Short mmCIF file of C-alpha atoms and ligand atoms in Angstrom, two decimals:
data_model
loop_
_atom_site.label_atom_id
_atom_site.label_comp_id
_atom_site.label_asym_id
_atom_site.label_seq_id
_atom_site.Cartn_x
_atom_site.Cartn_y
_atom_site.Cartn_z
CA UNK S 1 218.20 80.17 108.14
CA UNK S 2 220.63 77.55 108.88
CA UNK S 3 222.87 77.28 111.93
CA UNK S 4 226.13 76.35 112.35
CA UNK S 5 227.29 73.46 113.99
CA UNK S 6 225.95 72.53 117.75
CA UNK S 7 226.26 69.83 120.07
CA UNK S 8 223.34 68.72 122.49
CA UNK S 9 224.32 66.49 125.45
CA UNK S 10 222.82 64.88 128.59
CA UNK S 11 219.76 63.94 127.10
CA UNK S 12 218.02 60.86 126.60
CA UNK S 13 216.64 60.06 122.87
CA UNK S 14 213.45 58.34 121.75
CA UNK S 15 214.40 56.12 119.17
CA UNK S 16 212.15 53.37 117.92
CA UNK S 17 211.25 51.49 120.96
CA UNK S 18 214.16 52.56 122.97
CA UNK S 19 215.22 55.00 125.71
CA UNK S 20 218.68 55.84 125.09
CA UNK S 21 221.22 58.45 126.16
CA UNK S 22 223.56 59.83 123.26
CA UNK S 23 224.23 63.61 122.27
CA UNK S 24 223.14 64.98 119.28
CA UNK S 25 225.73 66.90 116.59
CA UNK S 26 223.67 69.40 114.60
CA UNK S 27 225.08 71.02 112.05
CA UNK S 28 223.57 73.01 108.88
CA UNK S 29 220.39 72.65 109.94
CA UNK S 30 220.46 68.55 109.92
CA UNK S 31 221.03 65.73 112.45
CA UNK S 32 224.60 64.83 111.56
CA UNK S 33 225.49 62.30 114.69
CA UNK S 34 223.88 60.56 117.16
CA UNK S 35 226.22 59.59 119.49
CA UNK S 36 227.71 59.05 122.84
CA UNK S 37 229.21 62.53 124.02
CA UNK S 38 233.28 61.51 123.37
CA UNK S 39 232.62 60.47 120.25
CA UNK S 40 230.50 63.70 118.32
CA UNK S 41 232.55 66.26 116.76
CA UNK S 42 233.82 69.22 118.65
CA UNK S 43 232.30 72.16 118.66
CA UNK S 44 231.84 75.64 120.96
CA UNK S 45 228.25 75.37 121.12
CA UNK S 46 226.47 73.13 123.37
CA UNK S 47 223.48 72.68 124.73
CA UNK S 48 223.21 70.72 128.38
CA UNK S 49 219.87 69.36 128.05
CA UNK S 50 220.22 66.76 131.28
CA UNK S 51 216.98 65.39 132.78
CA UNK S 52 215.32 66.39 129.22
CA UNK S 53 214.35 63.83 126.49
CA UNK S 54 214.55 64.56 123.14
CA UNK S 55 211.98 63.14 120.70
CA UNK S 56 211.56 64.18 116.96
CA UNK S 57 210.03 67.44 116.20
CA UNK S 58 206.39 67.24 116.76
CA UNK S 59 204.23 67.09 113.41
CA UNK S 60 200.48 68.42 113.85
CA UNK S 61 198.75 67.61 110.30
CA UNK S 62 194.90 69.06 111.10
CA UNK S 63 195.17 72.83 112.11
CA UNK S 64 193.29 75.73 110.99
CA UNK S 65 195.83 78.76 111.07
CA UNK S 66 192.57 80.78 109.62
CA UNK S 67 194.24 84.14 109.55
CA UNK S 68 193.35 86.33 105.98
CA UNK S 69 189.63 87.36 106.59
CA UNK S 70 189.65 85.17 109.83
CA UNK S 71 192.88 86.87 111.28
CA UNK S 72 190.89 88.34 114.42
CA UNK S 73 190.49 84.18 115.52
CA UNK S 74 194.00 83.48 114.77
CA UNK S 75 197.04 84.26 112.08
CA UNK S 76 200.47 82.72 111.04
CA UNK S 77 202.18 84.05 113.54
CA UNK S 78 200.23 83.59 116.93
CA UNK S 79 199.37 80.05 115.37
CA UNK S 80 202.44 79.29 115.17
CA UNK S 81 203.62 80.16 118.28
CA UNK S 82 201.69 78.73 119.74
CA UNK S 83 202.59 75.46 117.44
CA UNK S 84 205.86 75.87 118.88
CA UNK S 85 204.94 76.42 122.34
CA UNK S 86 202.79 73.05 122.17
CA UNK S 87 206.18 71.37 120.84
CA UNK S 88 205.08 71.09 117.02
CA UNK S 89 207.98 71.67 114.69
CA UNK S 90 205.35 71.45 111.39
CA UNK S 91 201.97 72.15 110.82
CA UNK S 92 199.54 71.67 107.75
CA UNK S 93 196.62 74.31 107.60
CA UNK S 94 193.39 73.59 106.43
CA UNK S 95 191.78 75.20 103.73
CA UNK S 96 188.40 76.05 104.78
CA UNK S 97 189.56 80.03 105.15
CA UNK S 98 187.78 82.97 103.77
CA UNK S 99 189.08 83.33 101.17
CA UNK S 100 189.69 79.05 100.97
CA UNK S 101 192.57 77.75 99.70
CA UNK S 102 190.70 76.46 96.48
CA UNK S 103 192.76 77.87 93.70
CA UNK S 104 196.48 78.87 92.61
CA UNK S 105 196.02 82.01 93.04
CA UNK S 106 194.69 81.75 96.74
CA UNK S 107 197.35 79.46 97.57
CA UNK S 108 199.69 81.68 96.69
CA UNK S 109 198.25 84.66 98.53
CA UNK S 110 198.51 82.37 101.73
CA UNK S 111 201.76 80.89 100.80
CA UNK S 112 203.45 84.57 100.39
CA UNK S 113 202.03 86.03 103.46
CA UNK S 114 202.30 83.04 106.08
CA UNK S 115 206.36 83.23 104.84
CA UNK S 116 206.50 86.53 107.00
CA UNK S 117 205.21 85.12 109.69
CA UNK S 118 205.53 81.86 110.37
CA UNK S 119 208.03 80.48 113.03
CA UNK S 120 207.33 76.33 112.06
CA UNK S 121 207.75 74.48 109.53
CA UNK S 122 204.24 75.24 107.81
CA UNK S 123 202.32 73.17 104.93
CA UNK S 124 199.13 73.87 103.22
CA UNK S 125 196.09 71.44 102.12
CA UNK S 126 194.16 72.58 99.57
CA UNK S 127 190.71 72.34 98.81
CA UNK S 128 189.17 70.12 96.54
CA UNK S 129 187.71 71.77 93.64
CA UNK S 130 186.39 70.34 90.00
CA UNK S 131 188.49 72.84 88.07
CA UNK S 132 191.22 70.26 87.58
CA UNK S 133 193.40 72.50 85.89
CA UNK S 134 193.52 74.66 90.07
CA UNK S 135 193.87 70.73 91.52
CA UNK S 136 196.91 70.14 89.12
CA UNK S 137 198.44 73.55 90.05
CA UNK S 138 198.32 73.37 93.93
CA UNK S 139 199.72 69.83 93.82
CA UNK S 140 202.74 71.16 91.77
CA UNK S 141 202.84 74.31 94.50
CA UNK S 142 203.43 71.24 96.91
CA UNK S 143 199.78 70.85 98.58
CA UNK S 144 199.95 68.49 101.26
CA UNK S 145 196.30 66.66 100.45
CA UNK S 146 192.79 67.89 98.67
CA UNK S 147 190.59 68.60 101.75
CA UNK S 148 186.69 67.07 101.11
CA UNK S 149 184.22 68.56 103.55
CA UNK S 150 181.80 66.39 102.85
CA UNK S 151 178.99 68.12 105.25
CA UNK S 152 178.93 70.46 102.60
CA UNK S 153 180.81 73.29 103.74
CA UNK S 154 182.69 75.53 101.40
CA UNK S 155 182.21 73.19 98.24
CA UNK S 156 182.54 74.42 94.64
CA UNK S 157 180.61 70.87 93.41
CA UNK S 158 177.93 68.80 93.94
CA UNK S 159 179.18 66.61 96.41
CA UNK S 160 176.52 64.34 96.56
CA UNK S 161 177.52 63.58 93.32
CA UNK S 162 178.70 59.97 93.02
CA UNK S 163 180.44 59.63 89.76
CA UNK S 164 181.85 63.14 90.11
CA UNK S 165 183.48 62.34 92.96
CA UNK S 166 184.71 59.13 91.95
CA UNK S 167 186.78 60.83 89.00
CA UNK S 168 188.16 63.80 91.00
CA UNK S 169 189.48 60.33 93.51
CA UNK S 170 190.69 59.47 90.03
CA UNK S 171 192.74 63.01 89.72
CA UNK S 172 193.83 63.00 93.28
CA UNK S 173 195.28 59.18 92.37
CA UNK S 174 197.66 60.88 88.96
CA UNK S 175 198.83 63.13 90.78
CA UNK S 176 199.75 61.04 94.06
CA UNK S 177 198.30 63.29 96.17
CA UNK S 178 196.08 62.18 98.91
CA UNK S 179 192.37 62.71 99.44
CA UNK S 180 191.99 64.25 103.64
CA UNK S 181 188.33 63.96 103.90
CA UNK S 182 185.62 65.22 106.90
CA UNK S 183 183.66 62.65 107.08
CA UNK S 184 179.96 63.50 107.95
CA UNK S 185 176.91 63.61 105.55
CA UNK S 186 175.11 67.07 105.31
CA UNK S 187 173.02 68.09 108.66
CA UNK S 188 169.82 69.79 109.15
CA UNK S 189 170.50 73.73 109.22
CA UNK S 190 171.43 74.70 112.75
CA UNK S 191 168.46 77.59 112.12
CA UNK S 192 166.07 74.96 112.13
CA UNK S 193 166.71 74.60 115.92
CA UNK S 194 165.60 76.12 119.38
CA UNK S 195 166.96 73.20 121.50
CA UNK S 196 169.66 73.15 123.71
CA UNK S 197 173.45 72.31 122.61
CA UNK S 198 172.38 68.42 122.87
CA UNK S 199 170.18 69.24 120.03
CA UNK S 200 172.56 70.62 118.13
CA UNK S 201 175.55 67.69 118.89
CA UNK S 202 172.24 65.46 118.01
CA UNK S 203 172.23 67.31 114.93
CA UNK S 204 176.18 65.34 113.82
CA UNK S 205 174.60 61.89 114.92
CA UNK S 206 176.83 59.20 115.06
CA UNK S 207 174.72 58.09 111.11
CA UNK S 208 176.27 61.02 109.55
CA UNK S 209 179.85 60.22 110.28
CA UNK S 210 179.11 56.36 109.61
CA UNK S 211 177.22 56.67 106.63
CA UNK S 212 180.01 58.98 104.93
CA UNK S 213 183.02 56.78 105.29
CA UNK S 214 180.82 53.78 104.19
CA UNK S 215 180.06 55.85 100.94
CA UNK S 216 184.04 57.12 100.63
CA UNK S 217 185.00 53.55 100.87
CA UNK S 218 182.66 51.90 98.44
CA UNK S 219 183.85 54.84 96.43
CA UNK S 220 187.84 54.22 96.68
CA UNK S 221 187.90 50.53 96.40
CA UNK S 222 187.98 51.26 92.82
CA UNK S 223 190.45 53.83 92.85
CA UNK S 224 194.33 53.30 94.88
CA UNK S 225 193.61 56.98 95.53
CA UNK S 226 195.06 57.52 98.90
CA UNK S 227 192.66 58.54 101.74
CA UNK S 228 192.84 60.26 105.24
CA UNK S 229 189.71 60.58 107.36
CA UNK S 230 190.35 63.01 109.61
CA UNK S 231 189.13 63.46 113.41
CA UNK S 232 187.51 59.88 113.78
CA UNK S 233 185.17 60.31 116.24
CA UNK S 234 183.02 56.66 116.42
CA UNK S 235 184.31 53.64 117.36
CA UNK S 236 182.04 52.22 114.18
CA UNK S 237 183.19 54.45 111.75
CA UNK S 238 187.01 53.02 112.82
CA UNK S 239 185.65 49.76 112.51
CA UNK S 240 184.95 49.82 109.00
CA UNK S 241 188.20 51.93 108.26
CA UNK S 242 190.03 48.92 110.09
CA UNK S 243 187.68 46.77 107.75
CA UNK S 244 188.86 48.58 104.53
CA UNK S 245 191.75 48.72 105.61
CA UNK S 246 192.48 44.67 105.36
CA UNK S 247 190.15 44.61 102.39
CA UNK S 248 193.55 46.58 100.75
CA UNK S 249 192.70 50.08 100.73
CA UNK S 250 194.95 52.50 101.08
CA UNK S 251 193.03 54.66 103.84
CA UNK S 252 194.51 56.55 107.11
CA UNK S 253 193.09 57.79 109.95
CA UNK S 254 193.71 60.03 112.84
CA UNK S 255 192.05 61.04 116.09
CA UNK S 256 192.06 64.18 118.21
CA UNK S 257 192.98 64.71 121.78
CA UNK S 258 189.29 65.80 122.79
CA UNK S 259 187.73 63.12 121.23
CA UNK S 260 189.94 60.52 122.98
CA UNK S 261 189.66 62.15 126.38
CA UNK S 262 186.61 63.74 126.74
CA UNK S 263 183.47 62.44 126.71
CA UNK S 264 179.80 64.38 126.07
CA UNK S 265 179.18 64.42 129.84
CA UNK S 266 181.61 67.52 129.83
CA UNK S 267 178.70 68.93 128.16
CA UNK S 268 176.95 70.32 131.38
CA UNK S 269 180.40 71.16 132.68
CA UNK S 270 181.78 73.49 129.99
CA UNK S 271 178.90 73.48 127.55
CA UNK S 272 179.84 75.39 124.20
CA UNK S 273 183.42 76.03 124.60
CA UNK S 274 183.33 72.05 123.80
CA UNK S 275 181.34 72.41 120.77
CA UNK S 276 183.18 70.71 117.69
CA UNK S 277 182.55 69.03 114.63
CA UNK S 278 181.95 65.53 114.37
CA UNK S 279 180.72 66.13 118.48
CA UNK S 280 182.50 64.44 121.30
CA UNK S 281 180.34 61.07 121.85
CA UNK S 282 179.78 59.34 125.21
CA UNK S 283 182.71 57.99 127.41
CA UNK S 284 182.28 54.16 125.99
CA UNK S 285 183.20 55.36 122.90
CA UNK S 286 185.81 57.44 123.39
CA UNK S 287 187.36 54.58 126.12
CA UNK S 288 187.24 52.35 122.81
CA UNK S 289 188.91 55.52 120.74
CA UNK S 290 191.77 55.26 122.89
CA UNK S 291 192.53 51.82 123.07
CA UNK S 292 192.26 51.69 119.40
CA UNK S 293 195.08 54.70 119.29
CA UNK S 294 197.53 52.71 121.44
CA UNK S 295 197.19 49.81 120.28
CA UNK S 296 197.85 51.08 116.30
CA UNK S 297 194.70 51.22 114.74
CA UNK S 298 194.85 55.01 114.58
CA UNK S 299 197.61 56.24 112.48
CA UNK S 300 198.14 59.28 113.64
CA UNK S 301 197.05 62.17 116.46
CA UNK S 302 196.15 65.58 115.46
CA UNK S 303 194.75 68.66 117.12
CA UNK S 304 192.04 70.06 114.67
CA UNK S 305 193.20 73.53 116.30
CA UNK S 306 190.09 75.08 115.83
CA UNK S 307 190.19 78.54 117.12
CA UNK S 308 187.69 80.96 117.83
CA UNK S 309 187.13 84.19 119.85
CA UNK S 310 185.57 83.52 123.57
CA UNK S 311 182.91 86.04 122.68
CA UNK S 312 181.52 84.26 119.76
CA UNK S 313 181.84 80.57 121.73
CA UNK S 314 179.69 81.96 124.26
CA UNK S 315 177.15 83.26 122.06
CA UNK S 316 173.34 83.27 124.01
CA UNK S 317 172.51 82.56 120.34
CA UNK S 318 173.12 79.13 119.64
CA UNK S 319 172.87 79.47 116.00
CA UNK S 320 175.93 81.36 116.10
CA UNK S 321 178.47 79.33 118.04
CA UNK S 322 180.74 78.07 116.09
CA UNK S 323 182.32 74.59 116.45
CA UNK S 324 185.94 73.95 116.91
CA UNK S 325 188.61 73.75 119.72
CA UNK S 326 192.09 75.24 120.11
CA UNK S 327 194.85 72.03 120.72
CA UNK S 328 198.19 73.13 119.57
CA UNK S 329 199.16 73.98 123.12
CA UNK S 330 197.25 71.27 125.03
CA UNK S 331 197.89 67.85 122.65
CA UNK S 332 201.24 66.90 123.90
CA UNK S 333 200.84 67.68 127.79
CA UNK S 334 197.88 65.64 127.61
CA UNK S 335 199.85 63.11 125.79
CA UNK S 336 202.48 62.97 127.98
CA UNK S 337 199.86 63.04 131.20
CA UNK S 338 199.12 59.45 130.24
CA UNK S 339 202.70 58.89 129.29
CA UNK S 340 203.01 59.29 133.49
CA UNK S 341 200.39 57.52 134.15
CA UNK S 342 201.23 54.33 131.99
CA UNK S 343 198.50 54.27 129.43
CA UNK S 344 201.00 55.56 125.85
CA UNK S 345 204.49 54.84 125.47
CA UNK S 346 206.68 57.38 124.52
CA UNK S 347 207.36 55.48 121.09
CA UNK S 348 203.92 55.69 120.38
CA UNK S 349 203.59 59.02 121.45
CA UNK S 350 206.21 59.96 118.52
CA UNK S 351 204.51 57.43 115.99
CA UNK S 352 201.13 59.12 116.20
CA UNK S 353 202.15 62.89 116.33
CA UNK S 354 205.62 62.37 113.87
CA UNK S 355 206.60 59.29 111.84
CA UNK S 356 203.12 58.68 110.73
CA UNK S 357 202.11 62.09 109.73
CA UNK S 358 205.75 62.43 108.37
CA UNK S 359 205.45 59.08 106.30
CA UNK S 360 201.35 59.82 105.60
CA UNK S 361 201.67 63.44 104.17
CA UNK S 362 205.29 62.42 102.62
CA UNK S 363 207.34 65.05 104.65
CA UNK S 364 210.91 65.02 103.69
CA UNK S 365 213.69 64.21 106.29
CA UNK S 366 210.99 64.39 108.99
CA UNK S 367 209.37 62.61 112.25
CA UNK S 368 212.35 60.53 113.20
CA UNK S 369 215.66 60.84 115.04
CA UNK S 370 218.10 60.15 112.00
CA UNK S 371 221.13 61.42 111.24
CA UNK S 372 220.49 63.40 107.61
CA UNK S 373 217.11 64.10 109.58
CA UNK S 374 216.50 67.99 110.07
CA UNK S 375 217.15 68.68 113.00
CA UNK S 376 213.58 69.77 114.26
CA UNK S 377 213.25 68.63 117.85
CA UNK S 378 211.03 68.70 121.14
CA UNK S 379 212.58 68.51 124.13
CA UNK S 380 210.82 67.50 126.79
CA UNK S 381 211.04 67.55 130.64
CA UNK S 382 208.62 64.27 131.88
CA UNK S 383 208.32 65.29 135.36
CA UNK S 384 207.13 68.91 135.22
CA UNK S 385 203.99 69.56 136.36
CA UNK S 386 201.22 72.48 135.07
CA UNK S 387 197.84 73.02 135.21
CA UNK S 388 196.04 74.10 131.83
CA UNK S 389 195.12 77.67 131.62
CA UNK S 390 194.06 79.11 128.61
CA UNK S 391 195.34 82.90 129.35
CA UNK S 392 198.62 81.50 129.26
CA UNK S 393 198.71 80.01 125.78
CA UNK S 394 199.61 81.84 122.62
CA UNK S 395 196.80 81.10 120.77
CA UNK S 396 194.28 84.30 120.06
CA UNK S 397 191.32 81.88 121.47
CA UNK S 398 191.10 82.44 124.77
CA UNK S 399 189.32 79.08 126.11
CA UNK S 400 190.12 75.42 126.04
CA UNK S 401 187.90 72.41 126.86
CA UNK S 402 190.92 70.96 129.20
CA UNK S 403 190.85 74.31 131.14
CA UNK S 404 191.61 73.35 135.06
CA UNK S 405 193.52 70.23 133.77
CA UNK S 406 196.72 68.87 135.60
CA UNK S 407 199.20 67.75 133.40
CA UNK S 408 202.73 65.99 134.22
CA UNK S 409 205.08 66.26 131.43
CA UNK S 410 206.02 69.41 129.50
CA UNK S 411 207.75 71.39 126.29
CA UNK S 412 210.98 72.66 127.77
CA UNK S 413 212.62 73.48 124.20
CA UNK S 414 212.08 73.39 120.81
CA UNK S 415 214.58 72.98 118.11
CA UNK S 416 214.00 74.04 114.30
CA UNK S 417 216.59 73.15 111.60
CA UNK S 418 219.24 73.40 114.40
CA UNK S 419 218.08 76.67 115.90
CA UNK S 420 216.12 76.99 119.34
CA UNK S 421 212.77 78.53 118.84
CA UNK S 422 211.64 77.50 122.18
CA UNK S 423 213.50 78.14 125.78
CA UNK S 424 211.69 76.99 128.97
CA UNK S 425 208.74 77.24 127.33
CA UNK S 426 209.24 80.91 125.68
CA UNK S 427 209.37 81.50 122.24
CA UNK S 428 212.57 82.98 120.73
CA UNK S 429 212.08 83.03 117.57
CA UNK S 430 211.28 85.91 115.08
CA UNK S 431 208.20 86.34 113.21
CA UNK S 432 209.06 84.35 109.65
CA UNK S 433 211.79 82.75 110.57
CA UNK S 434 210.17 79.43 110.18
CA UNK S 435 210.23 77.79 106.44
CA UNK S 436 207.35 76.87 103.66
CA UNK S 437 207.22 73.31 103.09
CA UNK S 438 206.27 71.48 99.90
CA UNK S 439 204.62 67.77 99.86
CA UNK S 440 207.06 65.14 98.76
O1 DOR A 1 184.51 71.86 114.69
C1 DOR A 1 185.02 72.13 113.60
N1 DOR A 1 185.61 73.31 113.38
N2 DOR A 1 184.94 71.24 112.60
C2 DOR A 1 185.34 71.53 111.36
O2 DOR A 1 185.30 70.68 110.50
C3 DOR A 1 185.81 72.90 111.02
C4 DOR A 1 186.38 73.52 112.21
C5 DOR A 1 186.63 75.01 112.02
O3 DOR A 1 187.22 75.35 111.00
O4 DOR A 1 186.32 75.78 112.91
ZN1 ZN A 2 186.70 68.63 109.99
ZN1 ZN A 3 189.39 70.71 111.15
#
């Protein structure tokens, strides 16, 4: 759906480094000029956006959309609401789904049913798989990566399986596609436990996570295969991606709003509703997280929106609590919280949740205010103030680890290919309306 021409005015615009105020002239669904109001093209259609900024269309590239079998946690379309809701313009979706996105065929079933439903721009990783004849296919059906749980979850191959693994690096390297790994060894079975949920957190160590990107490293120094570690969650294991990183490999990394702001003495607090995989760590560590995102040595923030249902979070069985958070909704309040308070620029805030996702997952004509850019924006209004509360979010999962938190900055609209999708923080967009996106 493309729009017709439209002018937005009165804003300022976050470009590069700089705070600048210029209008924006929209039409066919890309940026056609930035420029000072008297000098963009006239049209009827304009948008007064004063005392909002406008910063490229937010770009979230670790969510779990589940629906299919797992549409009673979350589908396309409540998932992406409340994508756009939480100012993110395009989403990638894991593939860990029942069924997972391991083959054509799968892909396809996903790809044809999230186009009914989606209102974002929406991408798919696919899973990695030894049948390289599926790995080939989903590339050319523009997959966004080849997902590697390396705990062992949902694999059709021996993972442990050295030499296997380097030649499916080997694959992933033809076909330019990059390699988006979880990075933790196996664990014990959560069955062999009666402990409490320190036991089980105990269970992810801090080993598991270091020990598997030392073993994916010595792997891809071999290989210019192209690697993202997803959700770092020790300061160690970033060390040695830092490490590799100077050594000349070509490895990414990105961190996630709970493990950069929480620590595990929220534990007692809020107990299994902050129950992820790898586990929050202690507040040293996430203190040294955060420095490390500001200061550039994490490429990129994502939300690992994790959802599922309150009832089976609070499970008195704690074999059967599932890990994961929801973040769609939270990650860019929380973001711009500490914009407030001094601690992230704005210009980082876009590098870590647009042009670096954009430029790592090779988005086209995304994650930058350009003109020839689509026009996918967030607008957002600094000074608002709201607390976090999860019955007001669009996701189905109806808790959050930030419940309670005071935030100062806010989504105010949201802009897809020239059309608003979000209006004071209401979605008005139709189910589908949002587009399928292809890698490269
Ligand atoms: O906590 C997690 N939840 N970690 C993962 O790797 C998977 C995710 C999920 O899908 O729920
Ligand atoms: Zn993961
Ligand atoms: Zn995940």
């Amino acid at each position: 759906m493309l729009s017709n021409d439209k002018n937005i005015i009165g804003a300022k615009l976050v470009i590069g480094n700089e705070l600048i105020e210029a209008g924006i002239s929209i039409i066919d669904g890309k940026i056609h000029k930035i420029a000072k109001k008297n000098n963009l093209p006239k049209t009827d259609t304009v948008i007064n956006a004063k005392g909002l900024i406008i910063i490229p269309g937010l770009i979230d590239a670790h969510v779990h959309l589940r629906d299919m079998q797992l549409s009673y946690k979350e589908d396309f379309f409540t998932g992406t609401c409340a994508s756009a809701s939480g100012g993110f313009t395009t989403i990638l979706d894991m593939p860990n789904t029942i069924p997972p996105t391991i083959t054509c065929e799968n892909l396809k079933r996903k790809i044809n049913s999230a186009k009914k439903k989606t209102i974002v721009n929406l991408g798919f990783h696919a899973m990695l798989t030894n049948k390289i004849f599926e790995l080939h296919g989903m590339a050319r059906m523009g997959a966004f990566s080849f997902k590697l749980y390396l705990n062992g979850d949902q694999n059709s191959f021996e993972i442990n399986d050295d030499e296997l693994l380097y030649e499916l690096m080997q694959e992933c390297e033809k076909m330019k596609v990059p390699l988006t790994i979880h990075a933790e060894d196996p664990f014990r079975e959560k069955r062999s436990l009666n402990g409490s949920l320190e036991d089980l957190a105990d269970l992810h160590n801090k080993e598991l996570e270091i020990n598997a990107v030392k073993r994916i490293i010595t792997l891809a120094k071999k290989s210019k295969v192209q690697i993202h570690i997803c959700h770092v969650s020790t300061f160690e294991a970033l060390a040695l991606i830092e490490k590799a990183k100077k050594d000349g490999s070509n490895i990414s990394c990105e961190a996630t709003p709970h493990h950069l702001l929480l620590s595990n003495e929220s534990f007692n607090e809020l107990g299994s509703l902050v129950l992820t995989d790898p586990p929050i760590r202690d507040r040293v560590n996430a203190k040294k997280l955060w420095n490390a995102m500001i200061n550039g040595k994490i490429d990129m923030v994502a939300s690992d929106h994790a959802p599922h249902t309150l009832k089976e979070k609070l499970s008195s069985n704690i074999c059967d609590i599932p890990s994961g958070i929801p973040g769609l909704e939270t990650t860019v309040p929380l973001l711009l919280t500490k914009v407030n308070s001094g601690r992230l620029t704005l210009s980082r805030l876009v590098e870590v949740l647009a042009e670096k996702p954009s430029k790592i997952f090779q988005m086209r004509n995304k994650g930058r205010l350009k003109e020839g850019m689509d026009a996918d924006l967030t607008l957002i209004d600094l000074k608002a103030e709201n607390v976090i509360n999860s019955k007001n979010l669009y996701t189905k999962s109806e808790y959050s680890p930030f419940e309670g938190f005071k935030c100062k900055g806010k989504v105010s609209k949201v802009i897809l290919a020239g059309e608003v999708i979000v209006d004071s923080g209401e979605i008005i967009a139709n189910s589908g309306s949002g587009e399928i996106i292809r890698r490269g």
